[in-house]
């Protein structure tokens, strides 16, 4: 997600907390399910960590919403949830969803990404590996 004038740490933290994300020791905001498994992770797009004590003084040009497919339960639906959260942030803070190259992600592009996730999820399920389950967490550590 990129914004024309960047995003302040306070904007990011307030939005993240309002959606149930918690800043963890790895410097990223994690949204987890009731079992503590990551559903979506929000991190600084500049690859530096967020630090609670310095959120008031930072501004970053981009943030990343990350979904770890094999480790995330309910993956296709979790992807939809993560996209909805990212779109919410974009709408609230004049941002736009972009890919790793900075090109804007359209609904067609997002559909293409989801279409890639579904067969991965199905293949794991067919092999008895539940996305976000104990075996997947060990295999994809």
mmCIF file of N, CA and C in Angstrom:
data_model
loop_
_atom_site.group_PDB
_atom_site.id
_atom_site.type_symbol
_atom_site.label_atom_id
_atom_site.label_comp_id
_atom_site.label_asym_id
_atom_site.label_seq_id
_atom_site.Cartn_x
_atom_site.Cartn_y
_atom_site.Cartn_z
ATOM 1 N N UNK A 1 0.858 -1.157 0.000
ATOM 2 C CA UNK A 1 0.000 0.000 0.000
ATOM 3 C C UNK A 1 0.903 1.218 0.000
ATOM 4 N N UNK A 2 0.672 2.125 -0.908
ATOM 5 C CA UNK A 2 1.493 3.323 -1.004
ATOM 6 C C UNK A 2 0.608 4.563 -0.912
ATOM 7 N N UNK A 3 1.189 5.623 -0.403
ATOM 8 C CA UNK A 3 0.457 6.885 -0.295
ATOM 9 C C UNK A 3 1.294 8.019 -0.839
ATOM 10 N N UNK A 4 0.653 9.038 -1.387
ATOM 11 C CA UNK A 4 1.399 10.140 -2.004
ATOM 12 C C UNK A 4 2.292 10.888 -1.025
ATOM 13 N N UNK A 5 1.877 10.987 0.218
ATOM 14 C CA UNK A 5 2.710 11.691 1.201
ATOM 15 C C UNK A 5 3.137 10.764 2.337
ATOM 16 N N UNK A 6 2.961 9.478 2.137
ATOM 17 C CA UNK A 6 3.375 8.517 3.151
ATOM 18 C C UNK A 6 2.347 8.371 4.260
ATOM 19 N N UNK A 7 2.677 7.532 5.194
ATOM 20 C CA UNK A 7 1.797 7.238 6.328
ATOM 21 C C UNK A 7 2.588 7.412 7.613
ATOM 22 N N UNK A 8 1.986 8.084 8.568
ATOM 23 C CA UNK A 8 2.668 8.259 9.853
ATOM 24 C C UNK A 8 2.507 7.013 10.702
ATOM 25 N N UNK A 9 3.425 6.852 11.616
ATOM 26 C CA UNK A 9 3.345 5.731 12.548
ATOM 27 C C UNK A 9 2.069 5.774 13.360
ATOM 28 N N UNK A 10 1.633 6.981 13.725
ATOM 29 C CA UNK A 10 0.398 7.113 14.505
ATOM 30 C C UNK A 10 -0.824 6.682 13.691
ATOM 31 N N UNK A 11 -0.870 7.042 12.398
ATOM 32 C CA UNK A 11 -1.975 6.601 11.532
ATOM 33 C C UNK A 11 -2.005 5.074 11.435
ATOM 34 N N UNK A 12 -0.840 4.507 11.204
ATOM 35 C CA UNK A 12 -0.732 3.060 11.049
ATOM 36 C C UNK A 12 -1.157 2.360 12.324
ATOM 37 N N UNK A 13 -0.623 2.789 13.448
ATOM 38 C CA UNK A 13 -0.919 2.146 14.723
ATOM 39 C C UNK A 13 -2.398 2.262 15.082
ATOM 40 N N UNK A 14 -2.983 3.434 14.897
ATOM 41 C CA UNK A 14 -4.394 3.632 15.231
ATOM 42 C C UNK A 14 -5.280 2.730 14.373
ATOM 43 N N UNK A 15 -5.011 2.696 13.080
ATOM 44 C CA UNK A 15 -5.802 1.845 12.191
ATOM 45 C C UNK A 15 -5.617 0.376 12.551
ATOM 46 N N UNK A 16 -4.370 -0.023 12.734
ATOM 47 C CA UNK A 16 -4.081 -1.426 13.046
ATOM 48 C C UNK A 16 -4.811 -1.857 14.321
ATOM 49 N N UNK A 17 -4.708 -1.072 15.344
ATOM 50 C CA UNK A 17 -5.361 -1.428 16.616
ATOM 51 C C UNK A 17 -6.881 -1.477 16.464
ATOM 52 N N UNK A 18 -7.433 -0.577 15.650
ATOM 53 C CA UNK A 18 -8.887 -0.569 15.469
ATOM 54 C C UNK A 18 -9.374 -1.825 14.746
ATOM 55 N N UNK A 19 -8.481 -2.513 14.059
ATOM 56 C CA UNK A 19 -8.832 -3.742 13.338
ATOM 57 C C UNK A 19 -8.350 -4.994 14.067
ATOM 58 N N UNK A 20 -7.866 -4.830 15.293
ATOM 59 C CA UNK A 20 -7.472 -5.979 16.098
ATOM 60 C C UNK A 20 -6.026 -6.414 15.937
ATOM 61 N N UNK A 21 -5.216 -5.623 15.256
ATOM 62 C CA UNK A 21 -3.796 -5.941 15.118
ATOM 63 C C UNK A 21 -3.058 -5.537 16.386
ATOM 64 N N UNK A 22 -1.993 -6.275 16.695
ATOM 65 C CA UNK A 22 -1.177 -5.983 17.869
ATOM 66 C C UNK A 22 0.284 -5.911 17.413
ATOM 67 N N UNK A 23 0.989 -4.880 17.838
ATOM 68 C CA UNK A 23 2.405 -4.758 17.527
ATOM 69 C C UNK A 23 3.164 -5.785 18.355
ATOM 70 N N UNK A 24 3.892 -6.652 17.680
ATOM 71 C CA UNK A 24 4.632 -7.707 18.377
ATOM 72 C C UNK A 24 6.128 -7.432 18.322
ATOM 73 N N UNK A 25 6.884 -8.254 19.013
ATOM 74 C CA UNK A 25 8.323 -8.070 19.154
ATOM 75 C C UNK A 25 9.104 -8.085 17.855
ATOM 76 N N UNK A 26 8.521 -8.613 16.790
ATOM 77 C CA UNK A 26 9.221 -8.626 15.497
ATOM 78 C C UNK A 26 9.071 -7.307 14.739
ATOM 79 N N UNK A 27 8.397 -6.325 15.361
ATOM 80 C CA UNK A 27 8.252 -5.014 14.740
ATOM 81 C C UNK A 27 7.157 -4.941 13.697
ATOM 82 N N UNK A 28 6.227 -5.907 13.729
ATOM 83 C CA UNK A 28 5.114 -5.941 12.783
ATOM 84 C C UNK A 28 3.809 -6.058 13.571
ATOM 85 N N UNK A 29 2.742 -5.532 12.993
ATOM 86 C CA UNK A 29 1.420 -5.644 13.591
ATOM 87 C C UNK A 29 0.792 -6.950 13.103
ATOM 88 N N UNK A 30 0.343 -7.782 14.041
ATOM 89 C CA UNK A 30 -0.245 -9.077 13.708
ATOM 90 C C UNK A 30 -1.727 -9.086 14.048
ATOM 91 N N UNK A 31 -2.527 -9.587 13.133
ATOM 92 C CA UNK A 31 -3.938 -9.851 13.385
ATOM 93 C C UNK A 31 -4.058 -11.370 13.466
ATOM 94 N N UNK A 32 -4.528 -11.861 14.601
ATOM 95 C CA UNK A 32 -4.564 -13.303 14.821
ATOM 96 C C UNK A 32 -5.982 -13.791 15.073
ATOM 97 N N UNK A 33 -6.161 -15.101 14.904
ATOM 98 C CA UNK A 33 -7.450 -15.699 15.232
ATOM 99 C C UNK A 33 -7.467 -16.053 16.725
ATOM 100 N N UNK A 34 -8.536 -16.676 17.171
ATOM 101 C CA UNK A 34 -8.694 -16.997 18.592
ATOM 102 C C UNK A 34 -7.608 -17.949 19.099
ATOM 103 N N UNK A 35 -6.987 -18.706 18.191
ATOM 104 C CA UNK A 35 -5.928 -19.639 18.575
ATOM 105 C C UNK A 35 -4.539 -19.011 18.503
ATOM 106 N N UNK A 36 -4.471 -17.737 18.151
ATOM 107 C CA UNK A 36 -3.191 -17.051 18.077
ATOM 108 C C UNK A 36 -2.468 -17.205 16.750
ATOM 109 N N UNK A 37 -3.133 -17.782 15.746
ATOM 110 C CA UNK A 37 -2.511 -17.947 14.430
ATOM 111 C C UNK A 37 -2.683 -16.670 13.613
ATOM 112 N N UNK A 38 -1.630 -16.290 12.911
ATOM 113 C CA UNK A 38 -1.669 -15.073 12.104
ATOM 114 C C UNK A 38 -2.669 -15.188 10.966
ATOM 115 N N UNK A 39 -3.520 -14.184 10.855
ATOM 116 C CA UNK A 39 -4.459 -14.055 9.739
ATOM 117 C C UNK A 39 -3.865 -13.086 8.719
ATOM 118 N N UNK A 40 -3.331 -11.986 9.216
ATOM 119 C CA UNK A 40 -2.763 -10.944 8.347
ATOM 120 C C UNK A 40 -1.711 -10.197 9.164
ATOM 121 N N UNK A 41 -0.645 -9.792 8.490
ATOM 122 C CA UNK A 41 0.434 -9.054 9.147
ATOM 123 C C UNK A 41 0.624 -7.724 8.418
ATOM 124 N N UNK A 42 0.774 -6.663 9.171
ATOM 125 C CA UNK A 42 1.031 -5.331 8.623
ATOM 126 C C UNK A 42 2.462 -4.963 8.993
ATOM 127 N N UNK A 43 3.259 -4.643 7.979
ATOM 128 C CA UNK A 43 4.638 -4.278 8.260
ATOM 129 C C UNK A 43 5.047 -3.045 7.468
ATOM 130 N N UNK A 44 6.133 -2.447 7.876
ATOM 131 C CA UNK A 44 6.667 -1.279 7.194
ATOM 132 C C UNK A 44 7.142 -1.713 5.812
ATOM 133 N N UNK A 45 6.728 -1.010 4.784
ATOM 134 C CA UNK A 45 7.141 -1.331 3.426
ATOM 135 C C UNK A 45 8.606 -1.064 3.167
ATOM 136 N N UNK A 46 9.254 -0.353 4.063
ATOM 137 C CA UNK A 46 10.677 -0.043 3.916
ATOM 138 C C UNK A 46 11.556 -1.084 4.600
ATOM 139 N N UNK A 47 10.956 -2.140 5.046
ATOM 140 C CA UNK A 47 11.652 -3.273 5.669
ATOM 141 C C UNK A 47 12.260 -2.964 7.027
ATOM 142 N N UNK A 48 12.051 -1.776 7.557
ATOM 143 C CA UNK A 48 12.471 -1.512 8.924
ATOM 144 C C UNK A 48 11.291 -1.831 9.836
ATOM 145 N N UNK A 49 11.616 -2.194 11.049
ATOM 146 C CA UNK A 49 10.586 -2.604 12.002
ATOM 147 C C UNK A 49 9.883 -1.405 12.612
ATOM 148 N N UNK A 50 8.641 -1.607 13.012
ATOM 149 C CA UNK A 50 7.941 -0.618 13.811
ATOM 150 C C UNK A 50 8.362 -0.815 15.259
ATOM 151 N N UNK A 51 8.594 0.287 15.947
ATOM 152 C CA UNK A 51 8.957 0.252 17.360
ATOM 153 C C UNK A 51 7.966 1.141 18.088
ATOM 154 N N UNK A 52 7.314 0.589 19.098
ATOM 155 C CA UNK A 52 6.247 1.318 19.795
ATOM 156 C C UNK A 52 6.699 2.701 20.253
ATOM 157 N N UNK A 53 7.904 2.799 20.780
ATOM 158 C CA UNK A 53 8.370 4.078 21.330
ATOM 159 C C UNK A 53 8.656 5.135 20.267
ATOM 160 N N UNK A 54 8.755 4.734 18.988
ATOM 161 C CA UNK A 54 9.063 5.721 17.949
ATOM 162 C C UNK A 54 7.948 5.886 16.913
ATOM 163 N N UNK A 55 6.788 5.290 17.156
ATOM 164 C CA UNK A 55 5.697 5.398 16.184
ATOM 165 C C UNK A 55 5.271 6.844 15.945
ATOM 166 N N UNK A 56 5.343 7.668 16.983
ATOM 167 C CA UNK A 56 4.913 9.066 16.845
ATOM 168 C C UNK A 56 5.846 9.880 15.948
ATOM 169 N N UNK A 57 7.033 9.375 15.697
ATOM 170 C CA UNK A 57 7.994 10.179 14.939
ATOM 171 C C UNK A 57 8.335 9.621 13.562
ATOM 172 N N UNK A 58 7.670 8.551 13.143
ATOM 173 C CA UNK A 58 8.032 7.998 11.836
ATOM 174 C C UNK A 58 6.986 8.307 10.773
ATOM 175 N N UNK A 59 7.450 8.305 9.540
ATOM 176 C CA UNK A 59 6.586 8.395 8.371
ATOM 177 C C UNK A 59 7.203 7.471 7.331
ATOM 178 N N UNK A 60 6.398 6.608 6.762
ATOM 179 C CA UNK A 60 6.894 5.666 5.775
ATOM 180 C C UNK A 60 6.080 5.805 4.483
ATOM 181 N N UNK A 61 6.718 5.675 3.329
ATOM 182 C CA UNK A 61 5.987 5.837 2.074
ATOM 183 C C UNK A 61 5.072 4.659 1.741
ATOM 184 N N UNK A 62 5.299 3.530 2.413
ATOM 185 C CA UNK A 62 4.474 2.359 2.091
ATOM 186 C C UNK A 62 4.401 1.401 3.267
ATOM 187 N N UNK A 63 3.332 0.627 3.274
ATOM 188 C CA UNK A 63 3.178 -0.465 4.231
ATOM 189 C C UNK A 63 2.775 -1.713 3.450
ATOM 190 N N UNK A 64 3.038 -2.855 4.044
ATOM 191 C CA UNK A 64 2.730 -4.126 3.402
ATOM 192 C C UNK A 64 1.766 -4.909 4.275
ATOM 193 N N UNK A 65 0.707 -5.410 3.652
ATOM 194 C CA UNK A 65 -0.194 -6.350 4.308
ATOM 195 C C UNK A 65 0.201 -7.725 3.796
ATOM 196 N N UNK A 66 0.617 -8.587 4.695
ATOM 197 C CA UNK A 66 1.171 -9.889 4.328
ATOM 198 C C UNK A 66 0.250 -11.019 4.773
ATOM 199 N N UNK A 67 0.120 -11.996 3.893
ATOM 200 C CA UNK A 67 -0.652 -13.199 4.193
ATOM 201 C C UNK A 67 0.258 -14.386 3.892
ATOM 202 N N UNK A 68 0.588 -15.165 4.913
ATOM 203 C CA UNK A 68 1.447 -16.338 4.752
ATOM 204 C C UNK A 68 0.548 -17.536 4.461
ATOM 205 N N UNK A 69 0.388 -17.857 3.169
ATOM 206 C CA UNK A 69 -0.622 -18.821 2.717
ATOM 207 C C UNK A 69 -0.598 -20.137 3.472
ATOM 208 N N UNK A 70 0.506 -20.871 3.549
ATOM 209 C CA UNK A 70 0.426 -22.177 4.214
ATOM 210 C C UNK A 70 0.225 -22.093 5.721
ATOM 211 N N UNK A 71 0.601 -20.983 6.304
ATOM 212 C CA UNK A 71 0.517 -20.859 7.758
ATOM 213 C C UNK A 71 -0.767 -20.193 8.241
ATOM 214 N N UNK A 72 -1.584 -19.712 7.308
ATOM 215 C CA UNK A 72 -2.786 -18.966 7.660
ATOM 216 C C UNK A 72 -4.029 -19.840 7.521
ATOM 217 N N UNK A 73 -4.811 -19.978 8.582
ATOM 218 C CA UNK A 73 -6.032 -20.781 8.482
ATOM 219 C C UNK A 73 -7.072 -20.112 7.577
ATOM 220 N N UNK A 74 -7.837 -20.940 6.860
ATOM 221 C CA UNK A 74 -8.906 -20.405 6.014
ATOM 222 C C UNK A 74 -8.375 -19.509 4.921
ATOM 223 N N UNK A 75 -7.302 -19.892 4.289
ATOM 224 C CA UNK A 75 -6.527 -19.022 3.413
ATOM 225 C C UNK A 75 -7.323 -18.221 2.380
ATOM 226 N N UNK A 76 -8.154 -18.810 1.513
ATOM 227 C CA UNK A 76 -8.840 -17.944 0.533
ATOM 228 C C UNK A 76 -9.693 -16.857 1.197
ATOM 229 N N UNK A 77 -10.389 -17.220 2.257
ATOM 230 C CA UNK A 77 -11.210 -16.239 2.959
ATOM 231 C C UNK A 77 -10.341 -15.230 3.700
ATOM 232 N N UNK A 78 -9.222 -15.692 4.238
ATOM 233 C CA UNK A 78 -8.312 -14.785 4.930
ATOM 234 C C UNK A 78 -7.716 -13.781 3.956
ATOM 235 N N UNK A 79 -7.456 -14.210 2.714
ATOM 236 C CA UNK A 79 -6.973 -13.297 1.687
ATOM 237 C C UNK A 79 -8.005 -12.194 1.457
ATOM 238 N N UNK A 80 -9.268 -12.586 1.337
ATOM 239 C CA UNK A 80 -10.333 -11.600 1.142
ATOM 240 C C UNK A 80 -10.385 -10.618 2.303
ATOM 241 N N UNK A 81 -10.247 -11.136 3.528
ATOM 242 C CA UNK A 81 -10.267 -10.277 4.717
ATOM 243 C C UNK A 81 -9.084 -9.308 4.713
ATOM 244 N N UNK A 82 -7.906 -9.825 4.363
ATOM 245 C CA UNK A 82 -6.699 -8.998 4.343
ATOM 246 C C UNK A 82 -6.830 -7.889 3.290
ATOM 247 N N UNK A 83 -7.368 -8.220 2.128
ATOM 248 C CA UNK A 83 -7.580 -7.219 1.073
ATOM 249 C C UNK A 83 -8.585 -6.169 1.547
ATOM 250 N N UNK A 84 -9.643 -6.607 2.218
ATOM 251 C CA UNK A 84 -10.644 -5.661 2.720
ATOM 252 C C UNK A 84 -10.021 -4.709 3.741
ATOM 253 N N UNK A 85 -9.164 -5.229 4.601
ATOM 254 C CA UNK A 85 -8.485 -4.386 5.594
ATOM 255 C C UNK A 85 -7.575 -3.387 4.885
ATOM 256 N N UNK A 86 -6.802 -3.865 3.917
ATOM 257 C CA UNK A 86 -5.896 -2.976 3.169
ATOM 258 C C UNK A 86 -6.681 -1.901 2.422
ATOM 259 N N UNK A 87 -7.795 -2.290 1.809
ATOM 260 C CA UNK A 87 -8.637 -1.305 1.113
ATOM 261 C C UNK A 87 -9.192 -0.279 2.091
ATOM 262 N N UNK A 88 -9.536 -0.722 3.283
ATOM 263 C CA UNK A 88 -10.029 0.199 4.311
ATOM 264 C C UNK A 88 -8.977 1.225 4.694
ATOM 265 N N UNK A 89 -7.734 0.760 4.855
ATOM 266 C CA UNK A 89 -6.656 1.690 5.180
ATOM 267 C C UNK A 89 -6.437 2.656 4.018
ATOM 268 N N UNK A 90 -6.421 2.120 2.796
ATOM 269 C CA UNK A 90 -6.210 2.958 1.614
ATOM 270 C C UNK A 90 -7.274 4.041 1.515
ATOM 271 N N UNK A 91 -8.527 3.667 1.727
ATOM 272 C CA UNK A 91 -9.626 4.636 1.639
ATOM 273 C C UNK A 91 -9.509 5.704 2.719
ATOM 274 N N UNK A 92 -9.104 5.307 3.901
ATOM 275 C CA UNK A 92 -9.027 6.234 5.032
ATOM 276 C C UNK A 92 -7.829 7.172 4.935
ATOM 277 N N UNK A 93 -6.746 6.721 4.253
ATOM 278 C CA UNK A 93 -5.499 7.497 4.279
ATOM 279 C C UNK A 93 -4.957 7.839 2.888
ATOM 280 N N UNK A 94 -5.855 7.933 1.902
ATOM 281 C CA UNK A 94 -5.473 8.346 0.551
ATOM 282 C C UNK A 94 -4.341 7.489 -0.017
ATOM 283 N N UNK A 95 -4.458 6.179 0.180
ATOM 284 C CA UNK A 95 -3.447 5.265 -0.338
ATOM 285 C C UNK A 95 -3.994 4.459 -1.494
ATOM 286 N N UNK A 96 -3.135 3.655 -2.064
ATOM 287 C CA UNK A 96 -3.575 2.751 -3.120
ATOM 288 C C UNK A 96 -2.838 1.430 -2.969
ATOM 289 N N UNK A 97 -3.538 0.349 -3.317
ATOM 290 C CA UNK A 97 -2.928 -0.970 -3.268
ATOM 291 C C UNK A 97 -1.992 -1.110 -4.459
ATOM 292 N N UNK A 98 -0.766 -1.527 -4.170
ATOM 293 C CA UNK A 98 0.232 -1.710 -5.214
ATOM 294 C C UNK A 98 0.921 -3.054 -5.030
ATOM 295 N N UNK A 99 1.520 -3.554 -6.116
ATOM 296 C CA UNK A 99 2.278 -4.796 -6.023
ATOM 297 C C UNK A 99 3.721 -4.483 -5.632
ATOM 298 N N UNK A 100 4.573 -5.510 -5.649
ATOM 299 C CA UNK A 100 5.969 -5.330 -5.248
ATOM 300 C C UNK A 100 6.731 -4.362 -6.143
ATOM 301 N N UNK A 101 6.239 -4.134 -7.348
ATOM 302 C CA UNK A 101 6.900 -3.217 -8.279
ATOM 303 C C UNK A 101 6.317 -1.813 -8.231
ATOM 304 N N UNK A 102 5.339 -1.589 -7.359
ATOM 305 C CA UNK A 102 4.717 -0.277 -7.239
ATOM 306 C C UNK A 102 3.585 -0.026 -8.215
ATOM 307 N N UNK A 103 3.201 -1.045 -8.986
ATOM 308 C CA UNK A 103 2.078 -0.905 -9.913
ATOM 309 C C UNK A 103 0.767 -1.114 -9.161
ATOM 310 N N UNK A 104 -0.220 -0.308 -9.497
ATOM 311 C CA UNK A 104 -1.501 -0.389 -8.794
ATOM 312 C C UNK A 104 -2.170 -1.747 -9.011
ATOM 313 N N UNK A 105 -2.687 -2.300 -7.931
ATOM 314 C CA UNK A 105 -3.418 -3.564 -7.988
ATOM 315 C C UNK A 105 -4.888 -3.272 -8.237
ATOM 316 N N UNK A 106 -5.396 -3.786 -9.312
ATOM 317 C CA UNK A 106 -6.808 -3.625 -9.656
ATOM 318 C C UNK A 106 -7.585 -4.828 -9.147
ATOM 319 N N UNK A 107 -8.897 -4.781 -9.268
ATOM 320 C CA UNK A 107 -9.703 -5.937 -8.866
ATOM 321 C C UNK A 107 -9.339 -7.155 -9.701
ATOM 322 N N UNK A 108 -8.985 -6.956 -10.962
ATOM 323 C CA UNK A 108 -8.557 -8.063 -11.821
ATOM 324 C C UNK A 108 -7.270 -8.686 -11.284
ATOM 325 N N UNK A 109 -6.334 -7.850 -10.882
ATOM 326 C CA UNK A 109 -5.078 -8.346 -10.316
ATOM 327 C C UNK A 109 -5.287 -9.090 -9.011
ATOM 328 N N UNK A 110 -6.166 -8.562 -8.171
ATOM 329 C CA UNK A 110 -6.456 -9.225 -6.897
ATOM 330 C C UNK A 110 -7.150 -10.563 -7.124
ATOM 331 N N UNK A 111 -8.026 -10.615 -8.117
ATOM 332 C CA UNK A 111 -8.690 -11.880 -8.457
ATOM 333 C C UNK A 111 -7.665 -12.892 -8.937
ATOM 334 N N UNK A 112 -6.705 -12.441 -9.717
ATOM 335 C CA UNK A 112 -5.656 -13.343 -10.213
ATOM 336 C C UNK A 112 -4.829 -13.903 -9.056
ATOM 337 N N UNK A 113 -4.531 -13.077 -8.073
ATOM 338 C CA UNK A 113 -3.781 -13.542 -6.899
ATOM 339 C C UNK A 113 -4.609 -14.569 -6.138
ATOM 340 N N UNK A 114 -5.878 -14.265 -5.914
ATOM 341 C CA UNK A 114 -6.746 -15.212 -5.200
ATOM 342 C C UNK A 114 -6.849 -16.523 -5.965
ATOM 343 N N UNK A 115 -6.914 -16.437 -7.288
ATOM 344 C CA UNK A 115 -6.994 -17.640 -8.117
ATOM 345 C C UNK A 115 -5.729 -18.490 -8.007
ATOM 346 N N UNK A 116 -4.607 -17.897 -7.630
ATOM 347 C CA UNK A 116 -3.378 -18.657 -7.399
ATOM 348 C C UNK A 116 -3.376 -19.300 -6.012
ATOM 349 N N UNK A 117 -4.031 -18.653 -5.061
ATOM 350 C CA UNK A 117 -4.070 -19.171 -3.694
ATOM 351 C C UNK A 117 -4.965 -20.403 -3.585
ATOM 352 N N UNK A 118 -6.094 -20.371 -4.237
ATOM 353 C CA UNK A 118 -7.069 -21.460 -4.104
ATOM 354 C C UNK A 118 -6.488 -22.839 -4.441
ATOM 355 N N UNK A 119 -5.739 -23.014 -5.559
ATOM 356 C CA UNK A 119 -5.186 -24.345 -5.823
ATOM 357 C C UNK A 119 -4.118 -24.768 -4.803
ATOM 358 N N UNK A 120 -3.357 -23.809 -4.285
ATOM 359 C CA UNK A 120 -2.374 -24.144 -3.249
ATOM 360 C C UNK A 120 -3.076 -24.668 -2.000
ATOM 361 N N UNK A 121 -4.133 -23.972 -1.619
ATOM 362 C CA UNK A 121 -4.924 -24.369 -0.458
ATOM 363 C C UNK A 121 -5.536 -25.757 -0.689
ATOM 364 N N UNK A 122 -6.082 -25.981 -1.880
ATOM 365 C CA UNK A 122 -6.695 -27.276 -2.210
ATOM 366 C C UNK A 122 -5.656 -28.393 -2.218
ATOM 367 N N UNK A 123 -4.460 -28.117 -2.752
ATOM 368 C CA UNK A 123 -3.401 -29.128 -2.791
ATOM 369 C C UNK A 123 -2.957 -29.505 -1.381
ATOM 370 N N UNK A 124 -2.839 -28.509 -0.521
ATOM 371 C CA UNK A 124 -2.477 -28.804 0.865
ATOM 372 C C UNK A 124 -3.549 -29.654 1.521
ATOM 373 N N UNK A 125 -4.804 -29.273 1.338
ATOM 374 C CA UNK A 125 -5.924 -30.007 1.932
ATOM 375 C C UNK A 125 -5.954 -31.444 1.414
ATOM 376 N N UNK A 126 -5.717 -31.634 0.122
ATOM 377 C CA UNK A 126 -5.725 -32.972 -0.470
ATOM 378 C C UNK A 126 -4.630 -33.857 0.113
ATOM 379 N N UNK A 127 -3.568 -33.254 0.603
ATOM 380 C CA UNK A 127 -2.459 -34.004 1.202
ATOM 381 C C UNK A 127 -2.581 -34.101 2.723
ATOM 382 N N UNK A 128 -3.716 -33.679 3.231
ATOM 383 C CA UNK A 128 -3.947 -33.771 4.675
ATOM 384 C C UNK A 128 -3.234 -32.706 5.476
ATOM 385 N N UNK A 129 -2.850 -31.617 4.822
ATOM 386 C CA UNK A 129 -2.166 -30.521 5.511
ATOM 387 C C UNK A 129 -3.150 -29.364 5.623
ATOM 388 N N UNK A 130 -3.572 -29.079 6.818
ATOM 389 C CA UNK A 130 -4.507 -27.994 7.070
ATOM 390 C C UNK A 130 -3.742 -26.675 7.172
ATOM 391 N N UNK A 131 -4.072 -25.730 6.300
ATOM 392 C CA UNK A 131 -3.402 -24.421 6.346
ATOM 393 C C UNK A 131 -3.563 -23.831 7.740
ATOM 394 N N UNK A 132 -2.454 -23.425 8.315
ATOM 395 C CA UNK A 132 -2.460 -22.868 9.660
ATOM 396 C C UNK A 132 -2.463 -23.914 10.756
ATOM 397 N N UNK A 133 -2.564 -25.194 10.375
ATOM 398 C CA UNK A 133 -2.575 -26.274 11.355
ATOM 399 C C UNK A 133 -1.170 -26.624 11.829
ATOM 400 N N UNK A 134 -1.076 -27.503 12.828
ATOM 401 C CA UNK A 134 0.238 -27.847 13.402
ATOM 402 C C UNK A 134 1.250 -28.376 12.379
ATOM 403 N N UNK A 135 0.809 -29.239 11.463
ATOM 404 C CA UNK A 135 1.725 -29.779 10.458
ATOM 405 C C UNK A 135 2.213 -28.678 9.523
ATOM 406 N N UNK A 136 1.324 -27.830 9.052
ATOM 407 C CA UNK A 136 1.719 -26.734 8.169
ATOM 408 C C UNK A 136 2.670 -25.783 8.880
ATOM 409 N N UNK A 137 2.431 -25.517 10.153
ATOM 410 C CA UNK A 137 3.299 -24.624 10.911
ATOM 411 C C UNK A 137 4.701 -25.197 11.032
ATOM 412 N N UNK A 138 4.810 -26.530 11.159
ATOM 413 C CA UNK A 138 6.132 -27.172 11.230
ATOM 414 C C UNK A 138 6.784 -27.217 9.839
ATOM 415 N N UNK A 139 6.015 -27.582 8.806
ATOM 416 C CA UNK A 139 6.578 -27.706 7.467
ATOM 417 C C UNK A 139 7.013 -26.369 6.883
ATOM 418 N N UNK A 140 6.275 -25.327 7.179
ATOM 419 C CA UNK A 140 6.537 -24.027 6.579
ATOM 420 C C UNK A 140 7.055 -23.026 7.605
ATOM 421 N N UNK A 141 7.886 -23.498 8.519
ATOM 422 C CA UNK A 141 8.435 -22.635 9.565
ATOM 423 C C UNK A 141 9.490 -21.705 9.017
#
